[in-house]
């Protein structure tokens, strides 16, 4: 994979560009994609943005969100955008299967594949890219790419809002370990240029329907299981709960973090049964590596303290696998957290 800075000569004239994010996009996937979308429009390229699946309602405020082509709703239009592209930017994922159900259309496109991502162990399927696991978010990397290409002056308010949204959410509102000094310098620079951060926070975190709040209360009371002997917790949400509370995409966002507020808990898992698949989110404190945990037990991956996976087994079987994994990792989970 060639460094992304070497791509600059290919962008010296207007190109047909497609930008694709991972399935079930979060604010970082959407924010980084739309920030790049606005930047390339300012550079007079023809740009299409593709999301493999629908995205949460709380991301619809983002500048350019209405331009996103959702593959599962418009497969022919999305496929055509990928086929027409001379260059395809793959945002916030590092393996084609993370773009299901658009992964085959992506793989079959003749366009140059470019990755911008901050997850571990990228697959060798990209011609150009930027992979930085120390970065807080892909949105942060987009900021650095634009500056690296000499176009800092083009970072307008629309681009800044998208970058900030992606960075804010992937850092847990700037509390996770990945919140480096370079993140704060970037945010300070965006604010110096006129970015207003409080409306973005409100649009993402204070923009849900009543049913989500009632769902949160219900699952924390009825679906959360604490394993103090392993310093771990699990929230397992059956499909019946998804239907009962009429959940939309994004309504379970952040739920996995709640058990980590319990004293001593190092590992938290969220399992959501939907569409004949169990979606798994994993979060941890300290040095417990949920990236390796997800890869070993749940066909997933991610970062040291934040990862995800999936299971095609029943919810009961997946929960049983998780409990067995806790036993196998007991020695690591028993290690006390270090004080500040």
Coordinates of C-alpha atoms in Angstrom, one line a residue:
X1 CA 0.0 0.0 0.0
X2 CA 1.5 3.3 -1.1
X3 CA 1.4 6.3 1.2
X4 CA -1.7 8.5 0.6
X5 CA 0.5 11.5 -0.1
X6 CA 1.6 9.8 -3.3
X7 CA -1.9 9.9 -4.5
X8 CA -1.8 13.7 -4.9
X9 CA -0.6 13.7 -8.6
X10 CA -3.6 11.6 -9.6
X11 CA -5.9 14.3 -8.0
X12 CA -4.3 17.1 -9.9
X13 CA -7.3 17.2 -12.4
X14 CA -11.0 16.5 -11.8
X15 CA -11.8 12.8 -11.2
X16 CA -14.8 10.6 -10.7
X17 CA -14.5 9.7 -7.0
X18 CA -16.6 7.4 -4.8
X19 CA -16.4 7.4 -1.0
X20 CA -17.7 4.4 0.8
X21 CA -18.0 3.8 4.6
X22 CA -18.5 0.7 6.6
X23 CA -21.9 -1.0 7.2
X24 CA -24.0 0.5 10.1
X25 CA -22.0 3.7 10.0
X26 CA -21.3 5.6 13.1
X27 CA -20.5 9.3 13.4
X28 CA -16.8 8.7 12.6
X29 CA -17.6 6.8 9.4
X30 CA -20.2 9.3 8.3
X31 CA -18.2 12.4 9.4
X32 CA -15.0 11.4 7.8
X33 CA -16.7 10.4 4.6
X34 CA -18.7 13.7 4.4
X35 CA -15.7 15.8 5.3
X36 CA -13.8 14.3 2.4
X37 CA -16.9 14.7 0.2
X38 CA -17.0 18.4 0.8
X39 CA -13.3 18.8 0.3
X40 CA -13.3 17.0 -3.0
X41 CA -16.2 19.1 -4.2
X42 CA -14.2 22.2 -3.4
X43 CA -11.5 20.7 -5.6
X44 CA -14.0 20.3 -8.5
X45 CA -14.1 16.5 -8.5
X46 CA -17.3 14.5 -9.2
X47 CA -18.1 12.8 -5.9
X48 CA -20.5 10.2 -4.8
X49 CA -20.9 8.9 -1.2
X50 CA -22.1 5.3 -0.5
X51 CA -23.2 3.8 2.8
X52 CA -23.7 0.0 2.6
X53 CA -26.7 0.2 5.0
X54 CA -28.9 2.8 6.5
X55 CA -27.5 5.2 9.1
X56 CA -29.0 6.5 12.4
X57 CA -31.4 9.4 12.4
X58 CA -29.1 11.4 14.7
X59 CA -26.6 11.7 11.9
X60 CA -29.0 13.2 9.4
X61 CA -28.1 16.7 10.4
X62 CA -24.6 16.3 9.0
X63 CA -23.9 18.6 6.0
X64 CA -24.2 16.4 2.9
X65 CA -26.0 13.5 4.6
X66 CA -28.9 13.8 2.1
X67 CA -26.4 13.1 -0.7
X68 CA -25.4 9.7 0.7
X69 CA -26.6 6.7 -1.5
X70 CA -27.7 3.8 0.7
X71 CA -26.8 0.6 -1.0
X72 CA -29.4 -1.6 0.7
X73 CA -32.1 0.9 -0.5
X74 CA -30.7 1.7 -3.9
X75 CA -28.3 -1.1 -4.9
X76 CA -28.2 -0.2 -8.6
X77 CA -27.4 3.4 -8.0
X78 CA -24.8 2.7 -5.4
X79 CA -23.2 0.0 -7.6
X80 CA -23.1 2.4 -10.6
X81 CA -21.4 5.0 -8.5
X82 CA -18.7 2.5 -7.5
X83 CA -18.3 1.2 -11.1
X84 CA -17.9 4.8 -12.5
X85 CA -15.3 5.8 -9.9
X86 CA -11.7 6.2 -11.0
X87 CA -10.7 6.4 -7.3
X88 CA -12.6 4.9 -4.4
X89 CA -11.9 6.1 -0.8
X90 CA -12.7 3.5 1.8
X91 CA -13.4 5.2 5.1
X92 CA -13.1 3.9 8.6
X93 CA -12.7 0.2 7.6
X94 CA -9.7 -1.8 6.4
X95 CA -11.3 -5.0 4.9
X96 CA -13.9 -5.2 2.2
X97 CA -16.2 -7.4 4.2
X98 CA -16.9 -4.5 6.5
X99 CA -18.8 -2.9 3.6
X100 CA -21.4 -5.6 3.4
X101 CA -23.7 -5.8 1.4
X102 CA -21.8 -3.5 -0.9
X103 CA -18.5 -5.5 -0.6
X104 CA -18.8 -7.4 -3.9
X105 CA -19.6 -4.2 -5.8
X106 CA -16.6 -2.6 -4.1
X107 CA -14.3 -5.5 -4.9
X108 CA -15.4 -5.7 -8.5
X109 CA -14.9 -2.0 -9.3
X110 CA -11.9 -1.1 -11.4
X111 CA -11.3 2.1 -9.4
X112 CA -8.1 2.6 -7.4
X113 CA -8.9 1.6 -3.8
X114 CA -7.7 4.0 -1.1
X115 CA -8.0 3.4 2.6
X116 CA -8.2 5.9 5.4
X117 CA -8.6 4.1 8.7
X118 CA -7.3 3.7 12.3
X119 CA -8.1 0.1 13.0
X120 CA -5.6 -2.7 13.4
X121 CA -4.4 -5.2 10.8
X122 CA -5.6 -3.9 7.4
X123 CA -6.0 -6.4 4.6
X124 CA -3.7 -6.0 1.6
X125 CA -6.4 -5.0 -0.8
X126 CA -5.7 -1.2 -1.1
X127 CA -3.4 0.5 -3.6
X128 CA -3.0 3.6 -1.4
X129 CA -3.8 4.5 2.1
X130 CA -3.3 5.9 5.5
X131 CA -3.5 3.5 8.4
X132 CA -2.7 4.9 11.8
X133 CA -3.9 3.0 14.9
X134 CA -2.7 5.7 17.2
X135 CA -5.2 8.2 15.7
X136 CA -8.4 8.8 17.7
X137 CA -10.6 8.5 14.7
X138 CA -10.7 8.4 10.9
X139 CA -12.1 12.0 11.0
X140 CA -8.9 13.1 12.6
X141 CA -6.9 11.5 9.8
X142 CA -9.0 13.3 7.2
X143 CA -8.1 16.6 8.8
X144 CA -4.4 15.6 8.6
X145 CA -4.7 14.4 5.0
X146 CA -6.2 17.7 3.9
X147 CA -3.4 19.6 5.6
X148 CA -0.8 17.2 4.2
X149 CA -2.1 17.9 0.7
X150 CA -1.6 21.6 1.4
X151 CA -5.2 22.6 1.6
X152 CA -5.8 23.6 5.2
X153 CA -7.4 26.9 3.9
X154 CA -10.2 24.8 2.4
X155 CA -11.4 23.5 5.7
X156 CA -14.7 25.3 5.9
X157 CA -17.4 25.0 8.6
X158 CA -19.1 22.1 6.8
X159 CA -15.9 20.1 6.8
X160 CA -15.1 21.1 10.4
X161 CA -18.5 20.0 11.7
X162 CA -18.1 16.6 10.1
X163 CA -14.5 16.2 11.4
X164 CA -15.5 17.3 14.9
X165 CA -18.5 14.9 15.1
X166 CA -16.4 11.9 14.1
X167 CA -13.7 12.8 16.5
X168 CA -16.0 13.6 19.4
X169 CA -17.9 10.3 19.2
X170 CA -14.9 8.0 18.7
X171 CA -13.1 9.6 21.7
X172 CA -16.2 9.2 23.9
X173 CA -16.4 13.0 24.2
X174 CA -12.6 13.2 24.5
X175 CA -12.3 10.8 27.5
X176 CA -10.8 7.7 25.9
X177 CA -7.1 7.0 25.9
X178 CA -6.8 7.8 22.2
X179 CA -7.6 11.5 23.0
X180 CA -4.0 12.7 22.3
X181 CA -2.6 16.2 22.4
X182 CA -2.8 16.3 18.7
X183 CA -6.6 15.8 19.0
X184 CA -6.9 18.8 21.3
X185 CA -4.7 20.9 19.0
X186 CA -6.9 20.0 16.0
X187 CA -10.1 20.8 17.9
X188 CA -8.6 24.1 19.1
X189 CA -7.7 24.9 15.5
X190 CA -11.2 24.2 14.2
X191 CA -12.7 26.3 17.0
X192 CA -10.3 29.1 16.1
X193 CA -11.8 29.0 12.6
X194 CA -15.3 29.4 14.0
X195 CA -16.6 25.9 14.8
X196 CA -19.4 25.8 17.3
X197 CA -19.2 22.5 19.2
X198 CA -22.2 22.6 21.4
X199 CA -24.9 22.2 18.6
X200 CA -23.0 19.1 17.3
X201 CA -23.1 17.5 20.7
X202 CA -26.8 18.2 21.1
X203 CA -27.6 16.9 17.6
X204 CA -25.9 13.6 18.4
X205 CA -26.6 13.0 22.0
X206 CA -29.8 14.9 22.7
X207 CA -31.8 13.9 19.6
X208 CA -33.5 10.6 20.4
X209 CA -37.2 9.6 20.7
X210 CA -38.8 8.6 24.0
X211 CA -38.8 4.9 23.2
X212 CA -35.0 4.8 23.3
X213 CA -34.9 6.2 26.9
X214 CA -37.5 3.7 28.0
X215 CA -35.5 0.9 26.2
X216 CA -32.3 2.0 28.1
X217 CA -34.0 1.7 31.4
X218 CA -35.6 -1.6 30.5
X219 CA -32.4 -3.3 29.4
X220 CA -30.3 -2.0 32.2
X221 CA -32.8 -3.5 34.7
X222 CA -33.6 -6.7 32.8
X223 CA -30.9 -7.6 30.4
X224 CA -27.6 -6.6 32.1
X225 CA -25.6 -9.4 33.8
X226 CA -22.6 -8.6 36.0
X227 CA -19.8 -11.2 36.4
X228 CA -17.8 -9.7 39.3
X229 CA -15.5 -12.8 39.4
X230 CA -14.3 -11.7 36.0
X231 CA -14.7 -7.9 36.3
X232 CA -17.0 -8.1 33.3
X233 CA -20.6 -7.3 32.3
X234 CA -22.9 -8.3 29.5
X235 CA -26.1 -6.8 28.0
X236 CA -27.8 -9.3 25.7
X237 CA -30.8 -7.8 23.8
X238 CA -33.1 -10.3 22.0
X239 CA -34.9 -9.5 18.8
X240 CA -38.2 -9.3 20.8
X241 CA -36.8 -6.2 22.6
X242 CA -35.9 -4.6 19.4
X243 CA -39.4 -5.1 18.1
X244 CA -41.1 -4.1 21.4
X245 CA -39.3 -0.8 21.6
X246 CA -39.4 -0.2 17.8
X247 CA -35.7 0.5 17.7
X248 CA -34.1 2.2 14.8
X249 CA -30.5 2.2 13.6
X250 CA -28.3 3.8 16.2
X251 CA -30.7 3.4 19.2
X252 CA -28.2 1.0 20.9
X253 CA -25.3 3.3 20.3
X254 CA -23.3 3.9 23.5
X255 CA -25.2 1.3 25.5
X256 CA -22.1 -0.9 25.8
X257 CA -20.3 1.8 27.8
X258 CA -22.8 1.9 30.7
X259 CA -21.5 -1.1 32.6
X260 CA -18.0 0.3 32.5
X261 CA -19.2 3.0 35.0
X262 CA -19.5 0.2 37.6
X263 CA -16.6 0.1 40.0
X264 CA -14.1 -2.6 39.1
X265 CA -15.6 -3.6 35.7
X266 CA -12.9 -3.9 33.0
X267 CA -14.9 -5.6 30.2
X268 CA -18.3 -4.8 28.8
X269 CA -20.1 -6.6 26.0
X270 CA -23.4 -5.7 24.2
X271 CA -25.1 -8.3 22.1
X272 CA -28.1 -7.3 19.9
X273 CA -30.1 -9.9 18.0
X274 CA -31.3 -8.7 14.7
X275 CA -31.7 -9.9 11.1
X276 CA -30.6 -13.5 12.0
X277 CA -27.3 -12.2 13.3
X278 CA -25.9 -11.2 16.7
X279 CA -24.1 -7.9 16.5
X280 CA -21.5 -7.6 19.3
X281 CA -19.8 -4.5 20.8
X282 CA -16.9 -4.8 23.2
X283 CA -15.4 -2.1 25.4
X284 CA -12.6 -2.4 28.0
X285 CA -10.5 -0.4 30.5
X286 CA -6.8 -0.6 31.0
X287 CA -4.8 -3.2 29.1
X288 CA -7.4 -5.8 28.4
X289 CA -7.3 -6.2 24.6
X290 CA -10.8 -6.4 23.2
X291 CA -9.4 -6.4 19.6
X292 CA -7.8 -9.8 20.2
X293 CA -10.8 -10.9 22.2
X294 CA -13.1 -10.1 19.3
X295 CA -10.9 -11.7 16.7
X296 CA -10.5 -14.9 18.7
X297 CA -14.1 -15.4 19.7
X298 CA -16.4 -13.4 17.6
X299 CA -15.0 -13.0 14.1
X300 CA -14.3 -9.3 14.7
X301 CA -11.7 -6.8 15.7
X302 CA -11.1 -3.1 16.3
X303 CA -8.9 -1.4 18.9
X304 CA -7.3 -2.2 22.2
X305 CA -10.3 -0.9 24.2
X306 CA -13.1 -0.8 21.6
X307 CA -14.0 -3.6 19.2
X308 CA -16.9 -5.4 17.6
X309 CA -17.8 -8.8 16.2
X310 CA -20.7 -10.9 15.1
X311 CA -22.2 -14.3 15.6
X312 CA -24.6 -16.4 13.4
X313 CA -25.4 -18.7 16.4
X314 CA -28.5 -18.2 18.5
X315 CA -28.3 -15.5 21.2
X316 CA -28.2 -18.2 23.9
X317 CA -25.3 -20.0 22.2
X318 CA -23.5 -16.7 21.8
X319 CA -23.9 -15.8 25.4
X320 CA -22.6 -19.2 26.4
X321 CA -19.6 -18.6 24.2
X322 CA -19.0 -15.3 25.9
X323 CA -19.1 -16.8 29.4
X324 CA -16.7 -19.5 28.3
X325 CA -14.4 -16.8 26.9
X326 CA -14.5 -15.1 30.3
X327 CA -13.3 -18.2 32.0
X328 CA -10.5 -18.6 29.5
X329 CA -9.4 -15.0 30.1
X330 CA -9.9 -14.9 33.9
X331 CA -6.2 -14.3 34.7
X332 CA -6.2 -11.2 32.5
X333 CA -9.5 -9.9 33.7
X334 CA -8.5 -10.3 37.4
X335 CA -5.6 -8.0 37.1
X336 CA -6.5 -4.7 38.9
X337 CA -6.8 -1.5 37.0
X338 CA -3.9 0.9 37.5
X339 CA -4.6 4.1 39.4
X340 CA -3.9 7.5 37.7

